[in-house]
Amino acid sequence: MGLLSRLGRTSRLLRIAIYGEPVLREKAKPISEVTDELRDLAERMITTMYENETRGIGLAAPQVGVSLRLVAIDTSSDGPPAPNASPGELLLEPRMPLILINPEITASSAETSVYNEGCLSIPEVSGDVVRPVAVRLKTRLLDGEAVDIECGGLLARCLQHETDHLDGIMFVDRMDEGDRAEIAEDLRVLERQAKRRAAKSRR
Ligand code: ZN
């Protein structure tokens, strides 16, 4: 498993890939088998998601430099579920943090909403993104359980953001042109930093 052995062994925390790093633009590979190594990666991704300064509600494996179709999510909140919670929120949120293996969005609602998104891989940048309000999620959980369920709320939003990462798409790609122009310079700065880091590590 060359993809996984590249990860550092010293820290439980994983380094987050930042905008401009090529791994974030790759199409991630499907997972054929859940190995102990993969379970370890999953555990470390959850730790990394929580430990981050701006606590994430989702983290996709490409964001820690591993181009595999695996996602960590935790959109749970304290307190009882909302009265209009979707079947997916009711089923999955009490079990979070959750690891999704090969997650797929198989259907999306026609109804959309706007939400201000951020991303651990694009520090200090946020922007409004329009997405369907509900999606159908087909995935396996880490223990092999198959899930095929309708999800709404913040869970639906998070699932779309994270599955996008598996296809090399980032939320800034989905912002409208005017908003994107406003953050273009921030993105260029991040890209230049990524190039400098890559050049340094080649030396
Ligand atoms: Zn993200």
XYZ file of N, CA and C and ligand atoms in Angstrom:
610
model
N 0.833 -1.206 0.000
C 0.000 0.000 0.000
C 0.868 1.257 0.000
N 1.422 1.574 -1.138
C 2.330 2.709 -1.245
C 1.704 4.018 -0.831
N 0.412 4.167 -1.143
C -0.259 5.430 -0.833
C -0.217 5.731 0.654
N -0.378 4.683 1.458
C -0.478 4.887 2.895
C 0.878 4.948 3.565
N 1.840 4.214 3.041
C 3.127 4.141 3.721
C 3.887 5.462 3.660
N 3.417 6.382 2.795
C 4.073 7.690 2.724
C 3.766 8.550 3.941
N 2.718 8.217 4.683
C 2.336 9.027 5.844
C 3.369 8.897 6.950
N 3.572 9.994 7.668
C 4.538 9.961 8.766
C 4.084 9.010 9.858
N 5.010 8.412 10.541
C 4.650 7.461 11.597
C 4.772 8.075 12.984
N 5.312 9.268 13.063
C 5.636 9.813 14.374
C 4.431 10.433 15.070
N 3.618 11.170 14.320
C 2.503 11.874 14.947
C 1.191 11.218 14.556
N 0.213 11.268 15.478
C -1.119 10.783 15.143
C -1.837 11.804 14.257
N -1.376 13.037 14.340
C -1.991 14.078 13.508
C -1.428 14.009 12.103
N -2.264 14.276 11.136
C -1.845 14.245 9.741
C -1.720 15.663 9.214
N -0.787 15.859 8.319
C -0.639 17.174 7.699
C -1.750 17.379 6.667
N -2.379 18.542 6.721
C -3.461 18.856 5.775
C -2.866 19.442 4.497
N -3.249 18.868 3.372
C -2.818 19.408 2.076
C -3.549 20.726 1.837
N -2.807 21.703 1.340
C -3.352 23.048 1.151
C -3.535 23.345 -0.337
N -4.548 24.143 -0.637
C -4.879 24.567 -1.996
C -3.610 24.793 -2.823
N -3.575 24.211 -4.004
C -2.387 24.325 -4.847
C -1.601 23.030 -4.887
N -1.845 22.132 -3.919
C -1.162 20.840 -3.939
C -1.927 19.896 -4.878
N -1.189 19.262 -5.808
C -1.833 18.465 -6.865
C -2.771 17.366 -6.347
N -2.483 16.785 -5.170
C -3.312 15.674 -4.674
C -4.774 16.091 -4.522
N -5.019 17.377 -4.271
C -6.388 17.867 -4.087
C -7.162 17.921 -5.402
N -6.441 17.792 -6.516
C -7.092 17.860 -7.829
C -7.182 16.507 -8.515
N -6.700 15.462 -7.838
C -6.748 14.121 -8.427
C -8.113 13.487 -8.192
N -8.469 12.560 -9.081
C -9.660 11.739 -8.828
C -9.213 10.579 -7.947
N -9.782 10.485 -6.750
C -9.330 9.483 -5.778
C -9.785 8.078 -6.184
N -8.989 7.090 -5.789
C -9.270 5.693 -6.172
C -10.240 5.027 -5.195
N -11.100 4.154 -5.738
C -12.010 3.405 -4.863
C -11.237 2.481 -3.922
N -11.822 2.206 -2.779
C -11.211 1.312 -1.795
C -11.783 -0.088 -2.016
N -10.891 -1.076 -2.183
C -11.389 -2.428 -2.454
C -11.446 -3.263 -1.184
N -10.624 -2.898 -0.196
C -10.572 -3.722 1.010
C -10.219 -2.850 2.206
N -10.912 -3.048 3.319
C -10.614 -2.285 4.534
C -9.555 -3.042 5.334
N -8.341 -2.530 5.286
C -7.214 -3.157 5.973
C -6.979 -2.463 7.321
N -6.116 -3.040 8.143
C -5.751 -2.400 9.415
C -5.107 -1.041 9.163
N -4.320 -0.971 8.091
C -3.661 0.283 7.727
C -4.706 1.370 7.428
N -5.757 0.961 6.736
C -6.821 1.907 6.391
C -7.588 2.344 7.649
N -7.813 1.388 8.555
C -8.469 1.715 9.824
C -7.639 2.727 10.618
N -6.335 2.552 10.578
C -5.437 3.476 11.278
C -5.510 4.868 10.647
N -5.513 4.902 9.315
C -5.650 6.186 8.617
C -6.959 6.871 9.028
N -8.048 6.085 9.079
C -9.360 6.631 9.417
C -9.338 7.258 10.807
N -8.744 6.546 11.746
C -8.656 7.034 13.121
C -7.866 8.337 13.194
N -6.761 8.358 12.452
C -5.925 9.567 12.456
C -6.622 10.738 11.770
N -7.430 10.439 10.758
C -8.180 11.520 10.095
C -9.187 12.142 11.051
N -9.837 11.312 11.849
C -10.809 11.841 12.823
C -10.086 12.711 13.848
N -8.962 12.232 14.365
C -8.168 13.024 15.315
C -7.779 14.357 14.686
N -7.318 14.308 13.447
C -6.864 15.519 12.747
C -8.017 16.486 12.528
N -9.175 15.953 12.190
C -10.361 16.789 11.950
C -10.748 17.556 13.224
N -10.675 16.880 14.364
C -11.048 17.524 15.645
C -9.970 18.471 16.153
N -8.716 18.113 15.947
C -7.613 18.879 16.546
C -7.370 20.196 15.836
N -7.887 20.269 14.594
C -7.579 21.454 13.814
C -8.147 22.702 14.468
N -7.423 23.800 14.303
C -7.786 25.074 14.910
C -9.238 25.440 14.627
N -9.592 25.388 13.346
C -10.987 25.587 12.985
C -11.577 24.197 12.816
N -12.120 23.664 13.890
C -12.602 22.290 13.946
C -13.447 21.954 12.716
N -13.021 20.935 11.995
C -13.744 20.571 10.772
C -14.943 19.698 11.079
N -15.920 19.702 10.165
C -17.051 18.777 10.282
C -16.915 17.660 9.260
N -15.858 17.753 8.446
C -15.605 16.712 7.463
C -14.174 16.797 6.983
N -13.639 15.649 6.600
C -12.273 15.616 6.075
C -12.206 14.455 5.090
N -11.727 14.737 3.883
C -11.610 13.698 2.857
C -10.152 13.268 2.759
N -9.919 11.988 2.473
C -8.552 11.454 2.464
C -7.583 12.260 1.577
N -8.012 12.746 0.392
C -7.065 13.556 -0.396
C -6.539 14.775 0.373
N -7.324 15.253 1.342
C -6.885 16.410 2.139
C -5.741 16.075 3.089
N -5.501 14.782 3.307
C -4.320 14.413 4.086
C -3.313 13.711 3.177
N -3.430 13.970 1.874
C -2.443 13.496 0.923
C -2.630 12.054 0.456
N -3.797 11.472 0.749
C -4.053 10.081 0.363
C -5.201 10.051 -0.644
N -4.900 9.642 -1.879
C -5.891 9.724 -2.944
C -6.777 8.476 -2.971
N -7.566 8.316 -1.920
C -8.504 7.199 -1.788
C -9.880 7.749 -1.436
N -10.936 6.956 -1.796
C -12.311 7.431 -1.582
C -12.775 7.110 -0.161
N -12.295 7.907 0.760
C -12.616 7.756 2.182
C -12.832 9.137 2.782
N -13.866 9.241 3.613
C -14.246 10.533 4.182
C -14.553 10.362 5.676
N -14.131 11.310 6.475
C -14.522 11.367 7.890
C -15.534 12.504 8.035
N -16.626 12.247 8.766
C -17.604 13.327 8.985
C -18.094 13.338 10.425
N -18.399 14.541 10.899
C -19.119 14.691 12.158
C -19.929 15.978 12.097
N -21.186 15.856 11.714
C -22.087 17.019 11.677
C -23.059 16.961 12.851
N -22.750 16.119 13.840
C -23.668 15.988 14.978
C -23.587 17.241 15.844
N -24.679 17.503 16.573
C -24.676 18.623 17.517
C -25.240 18.106 18.831
N -25.002 18.864 19.876
C -25.586 18.484 21.166
C -27.092 18.701 21.085
N -27.808 18.000 21.897
C -29.249 18.221 21.943
C -30.004 17.289 21.011
N -31.325 17.337 21.097
C -32.152 16.428 20.303
C -32.125 16.806 18.825
N -32.423 15.839 17.939
C -32.444 16.151 16.509
C -33.545 17.154 16.184
N -33.354 17.921 15.122
C -34.356 18.887 14.677
C -35.642 18.140 14.320
N -36.801 18.793 14.526
C -38.068 18.113 14.243
C -38.205 17.673 12.789
N -37.524 18.406 11.876
C -37.626 18.059 10.456
C -36.400 17.299 9.959
N -35.670 16.661 10.886
C -34.427 15.967 10.509
C -34.717 14.861 9.486
N -33.781 14.680 8.565
C -33.923 13.670 7.509
C -33.621 12.283 8.073
N -34.044 11.215 7.362
C -33.716 9.853 7.808
C -32.203 9.660 8.011
N -31.401 10.256 7.121
C -29.952 10.111 7.221
C -29.393 10.748 8.477
N -29.886 11.948 8.806
C -29.423 12.608 10.036
C -29.812 11.783 11.259
N -31.051 11.255 11.244
C -31.521 10.473 12.401
C -30.715 9.194 12.569
N -30.347 8.570 11.453
C -29.608 7.303 11.526
C -28.128 7.514 11.843
N -27.537 8.512 11.169
C -26.071 8.595 11.190
C -25.515 9.509 12.278
N -26.194 10.619 12.578
C -25.585 11.597 13.492
C -25.332 11.049 14.898
N -26.227 10.191 15.450
C -25.904 9.624 16.774
C -24.656 8.736 16.755
N -24.241 8.295 15.561
C -23.093 7.382 15.471
C -21.804 8.109 15.081
N -21.848 9.421 14.980
C -20.663 10.176 14.548
C -19.660 10.333 15.681
N -18.352 10.454 15.365
C -17.769 10.576 14.025
C -17.909 9.286 13.223
N -18.084 9.451 11.921
C -18.261 8.310 11.042
C -17.244 8.348 9.913
N -16.847 7.155 9.489
C -15.992 7.020 8.309
C -16.832 6.447 7.182
N -16.796 7.084 6.034
C -17.524 6.607 4.856
C -16.517 6.053 3.853
N -16.799 4.842 3.387
C -15.932 4.184 2.407
C -16.640 4.219 1.056
N -15.971 4.744 0.040
C -16.538 4.871 -1.305
C -17.921 5.532 -1.299
N -18.085 6.675 -0.623
C -19.397 7.325 -0.600
C -19.776 7.878 -1.977
N -21.069 7.800 -2.281
C -21.586 8.303 -3.556
C -22.876 9.062 -3.307
N -23.050 10.160 -4.020
C -24.338 10.863 -4.034
C -25.088 10.321 -5.248
N -26.186 9.602 -5.013
C -26.871 8.960 -6.145
C -28.076 9.751 -6.627
N -28.535 10.722 -5.840
C -29.631 11.598 -6.281
C -29.569 12.896 -5.491
N -30.090 13.965 -6.084
C -30.080 15.280 -5.441
C -31.443 15.936 -5.610
N -31.851 16.720 -4.619
C -33.132 17.427 -4.709
C -33.037 18.562 -5.724
N -34.163 18.922 -6.307
C -34.198 20.082 -7.195
C -34.045 21.362 -6.373
N -34.574 21.329 -5.154
C -34.503 22.504 -4.284
C -33.057 22.725 -3.841
N -32.630 23.987 -3.877
C -31.254 24.305 -3.481
C -31.258 25.314 -2.335
N -30.084 25.488 -1.728
C -29.927 26.521 -0.704
C -28.506 27.077 -0.794
N -28.316 28.221 -0.163
C -26.996 28.853 -0.124
C -26.430 28.678 1.271
N -25.130 28.385 1.343
C -24.486 28.236 2.653
C -23.041 28.716 2.513
N -22.546 29.370 3.533
C -21.182 29.882 3.505
C -20.224 28.762 3.917
N -19.468 28.242 2.948
C -18.597 27.086 3.202
C -17.155 27.514 3.438
N -16.457 26.675 4.185
C -15.029 26.828 4.362
C -14.405 25.458 4.184
N -13.077 25.389 4.249
C -12.401 24.114 4.006
C -11.053 24.134 4.713
N -10.713 23.043 5.397
C -9.426 22.986 6.098
C -8.261 23.135 5.114
N -8.492 22.823 3.842
C -7.429 22.923 2.838
C -7.335 24.316 2.216
N -8.271 25.199 2.562
C -8.221 26.582 2.039
C -8.354 27.521 3.232
N -7.276 27.644 4.038
C -7.379 28.387 5.289
C -7.809 29.840 5.067
N -8.644 30.300 5.966
C -9.073 31.702 6.018
C -9.848 32.170 4.793
N -10.383 31.245 4.029
C -11.226 31.612 2.895
C -12.591 30.968 3.104
N -13.647 31.730 2.865
C -14.986 31.133 2.884
C -15.784 31.773 1.768
N -16.867 31.122 1.416
C -17.686 31.684 0.342
C -19.016 30.980 0.215
N -19.972 31.705 -0.343
C -21.318 31.157 -0.523
C -21.334 30.156 -1.674
N -21.943 29.002 -1.402
C -22.076 27.970 -2.430
C -23.539 27.520 -2.465
N -24.091 27.441 -3.669
C -25.453 26.932 -3.859
C -25.371 25.428 -4.114
N -26.138 24.658 -3.339
C -26.171 23.199 -3.553
C -27.589 22.696 -3.276
N -27.906 21.491 -3.779
C -29.182 20.862 -3.425
C -29.313 20.739 -1.903
N -30.550 20.878 -1.396
C -30.748 20.809 0.058
C -30.744 19.370 0.573
N -31.065 18.412 -0.299
C -31.098 17.006 0.133
C -30.432 16.121 -0.913
N -29.814 15.053 -0.461
C -29.151 14.108 -1.375
C -29.398 12.679 -0.886
N -29.239 11.744 -1.802
C -29.275 10.342 -1.404
C -27.840 9.854 -1.320
N -27.481 9.305 -0.171
C -26.115 8.830 0.076
C -26.084 7.312 -0.003
N -25.135 6.813 -0.821
C -24.890 5.365 -0.867
C -23.440 5.177 -0.453
N -23.205 4.405 0.584
C -21.846 4.253 1.083
C -21.720 2.972 1.903
N -20.479 2.650 2.246
C -20.243 1.635 3.277
C -19.626 2.331 4.473
N -19.897 1.804 5.650
C -19.236 2.300 6.847
C -17.999 1.441 7.085
N -17.195 1.845 8.037
C -15.910 1.171 8.257
C -16.089 -0.315 8.613
N -17.200 -0.630 9.299
C -17.450 -2.030 9.698
C -18.074 -2.850 8.566
N -18.248 -2.243 7.388
C -18.777 -2.973 6.241
C -20.262 -2.767 6.011
N -20.958 -2.180 6.984
C -22.394 -1.938 6.840
C -22.685 -1.058 5.620
N -23.657 -1.483 4.818
C -24.060 -0.695 3.650
C -25.173 0.259 4.050
N -25.075 1.498 3.585
C -26.068 2.528 3.892
C -26.537 3.137 2.572
N -27.831 3.317 2.444
C -28.409 3.959 1.255
C -29.595 4.768 1.765
N -29.428 6.079 1.931
C -30.414 6.833 2.692
C -30.453 8.297 2.271
N -31.634 8.917 2.473
C -31.796 10.333 2.136
C -31.278 11.199 3.278
N -30.486 12.190 2.926
C -29.866 13.065 3.935
C -30.200 14.517 3.635
N -30.496 15.274 4.681
C -30.747 16.703 4.530
C -29.875 17.495 5.485
N -30.223 18.771 5.647
C -29.545 19.612 6.629
C -28.056 19.778 6.378
N -27.342 20.017 7.468
C -25.884 20.217 7.371
C -25.189 18.946 6.862
N -25.784 17.781 7.180
C -25.207 16.519 6.705
C -25.165 16.476 5.174
N -26.269 16.868 4.528
C -26.323 16.868 3.058
C -25.271 17.817 2.489
N -25.139 18.964 3.106
C -24.159 19.967 2.682
C -22.739 19.402 2.787
N -22.447 18.821 3.946
C -21.116 18.282 4.213
C -20.783 17.127 3.250
N -21.755 16.253 3.015
C -21.532 15.106 2.124
C -21.176 15.563 0.711
N -21.848 16.619 0.248
C -21.570 17.105 -1.108
C -20.179 17.737 -1.185
N -19.821 18.494 -0.155
C -18.494 19.116 -0.102
C -17.400 18.037 -0.093
N -17.604 16.999 0.735
C -16.565 15.969 0.892
C -16.468 15.047 -0.320
N -17.622 14.648 -0.886
C -17.530 13.772 -2.068
C -16.937 14.540 -3.252
N -17.161 15.848 -3.306
C -16.482 16.670 -4.309
C -14.961 16.512 -4.202
N -14.444 16.528 -2.964
C -12.993 16.378 -2.770
C -12.476 15.097 -3.434
N -13.298 14.027 -3.416
C -12.858 12.749 -3.980
C -12.740 12.817 -5.497
N -13.398 13.824 -6.087
C -13.310 14.013 -7.539
C -12.434 15.214 -7.903
N -11.682 15.708 -6.933
C -10.757 16.809 -7.208
C -11.433 18.169 -7.320
N -12.668 18.261 -6.810
C -13.416 19.530 -6.886
C -13.413 20.199 -5.517
N -13.184 21.510 -5.495
C -13.174 22.245 -4.227
C -14.288 23.290 -4.238
N -14.725 23.690 -3.033
C -15.924 24.533 -2.967
C -15.753 25.842 -3.731
N -14.531 26.343 -3.812
C -14.321 27.615 -4.517
C -14.658 27.488 -6.007
N -14.548 26.256 -6.549
C -14.918 26.019 -7.952
C -16.404 26.246 -8.180
N -17.185 26.112 -7.111
C -18.644 26.196 -7.233
C -19.191 27.557 -6.812
N -18.314 28.485 -6.434
C -18.769 29.834 -6.082
C -19.119 30.593 -7.356
N -19.980 31.609 -7.229
C -20.287 32.363 -8.454
C -19.100 33.261 -8.799
N -19.074 33.666 -10.062
C -17.890 34.336 -10.608
C -17.476 35.586 -9.833
N -18.476 36.379 -9.457
C -18.200 37.620 -8.738
C -17.526 37.352 -7.401
N -18.062 36.383 -6.644
C -17.486 36.036 -5.340
C -16.085 35.458 -5.509
N -15.911 34.672 -6.574
C -14.611 34.035 -6.775
C -13.532 35.072 -7.109
N -13.923 36.099 -7.830
C -12.963 37.154 -8.161
C -12.417 37.792 -6.886
N -13.275 37.883 -5.869
C -12.857 38.520 -4.617
C -11.832 37.700 -3.838
N -11.834 36.396 -4.009
C -10.879 35.562 -3.272
C -9.735 35.058 -4.156
N -9.746 35.497 -5.432
C -8.755 34.982 -6.399
C -7.326 35.213 -5.917
N -7.080 36.393 -5.328
C -5.714 36.696 -4.892
C -5.307 35.781 -3.728
N -6.235 35.542 -2.788
C -5.943 34.612 -1.680
C -5.544 33.242 -2.227
N -6.253 32.790 -3.253
C -5.966 31.473 -3.829
C -4.610 31.470 -4.525
N -4.299 32.574 -5.211
C -2.987 32.654 -5.877
C -1.856 32.588 -4.860
N -2.042 33.257 -3.716
C -1.024 33.224 -2.660
C -0.818 31.786 -2.172
N -1.924 31.082 -1.926
C -1.820 29.698 -1.460
C -1.121 28.820 -2.504
N -1.449 29.045 -3.779
C -0.827 28.260 -4.854
C 0.678 28.498 -4.937
N 1.068 29.780 -4.794
C 2.498 30.100 -4.833
C 3.225 29.420 -3.674
N 2.588 29.439 -2.478
C 3.202 28.791 -1.312
C 3.363 27.288 -1.552
N 2.342 26.687 -2.151
C 2.398 25.244 -2.428
C 3.544 24.932 -3.383
N 3.727 25.775 -4.400
C 4.803 25.562 -5.370
C 6.166 25.674 -4.702
N 6.300 26.676 -3.820
C 7.584 26.866 -3.125
C 7.885 25.661 -2.238
N 6.854 25.161 -1.518
C 7.057 23.990 -0.649
C 7.480 22.782 -1.472
N 6.842 22.606 -2.631
C 7.156 21.452 -3.484
C 8.594 21.553 -4.002
N 8.999 22.767 -4.381
C 10.360 22.964 -4.893
C 11.382 22.662 -3.808
N 11.086 23.115 -2.600
C 11.970 22.897 -1.455
C 12.142 21.403 -1.175
N 11.012 20.671 -1.205
C 11.079 19.256 -0.843
C 11.774 18.432 -1.919
N 11.868 18.983 -3.136
C 12.587 18.272 -4.204
C 14.097 18.430 -4.052
N 14.515 19.524 -3.379
C 15.941 19.801 -3.247
C 16.649 18.792 -2.360
Zn -12.977 20.776 2.131
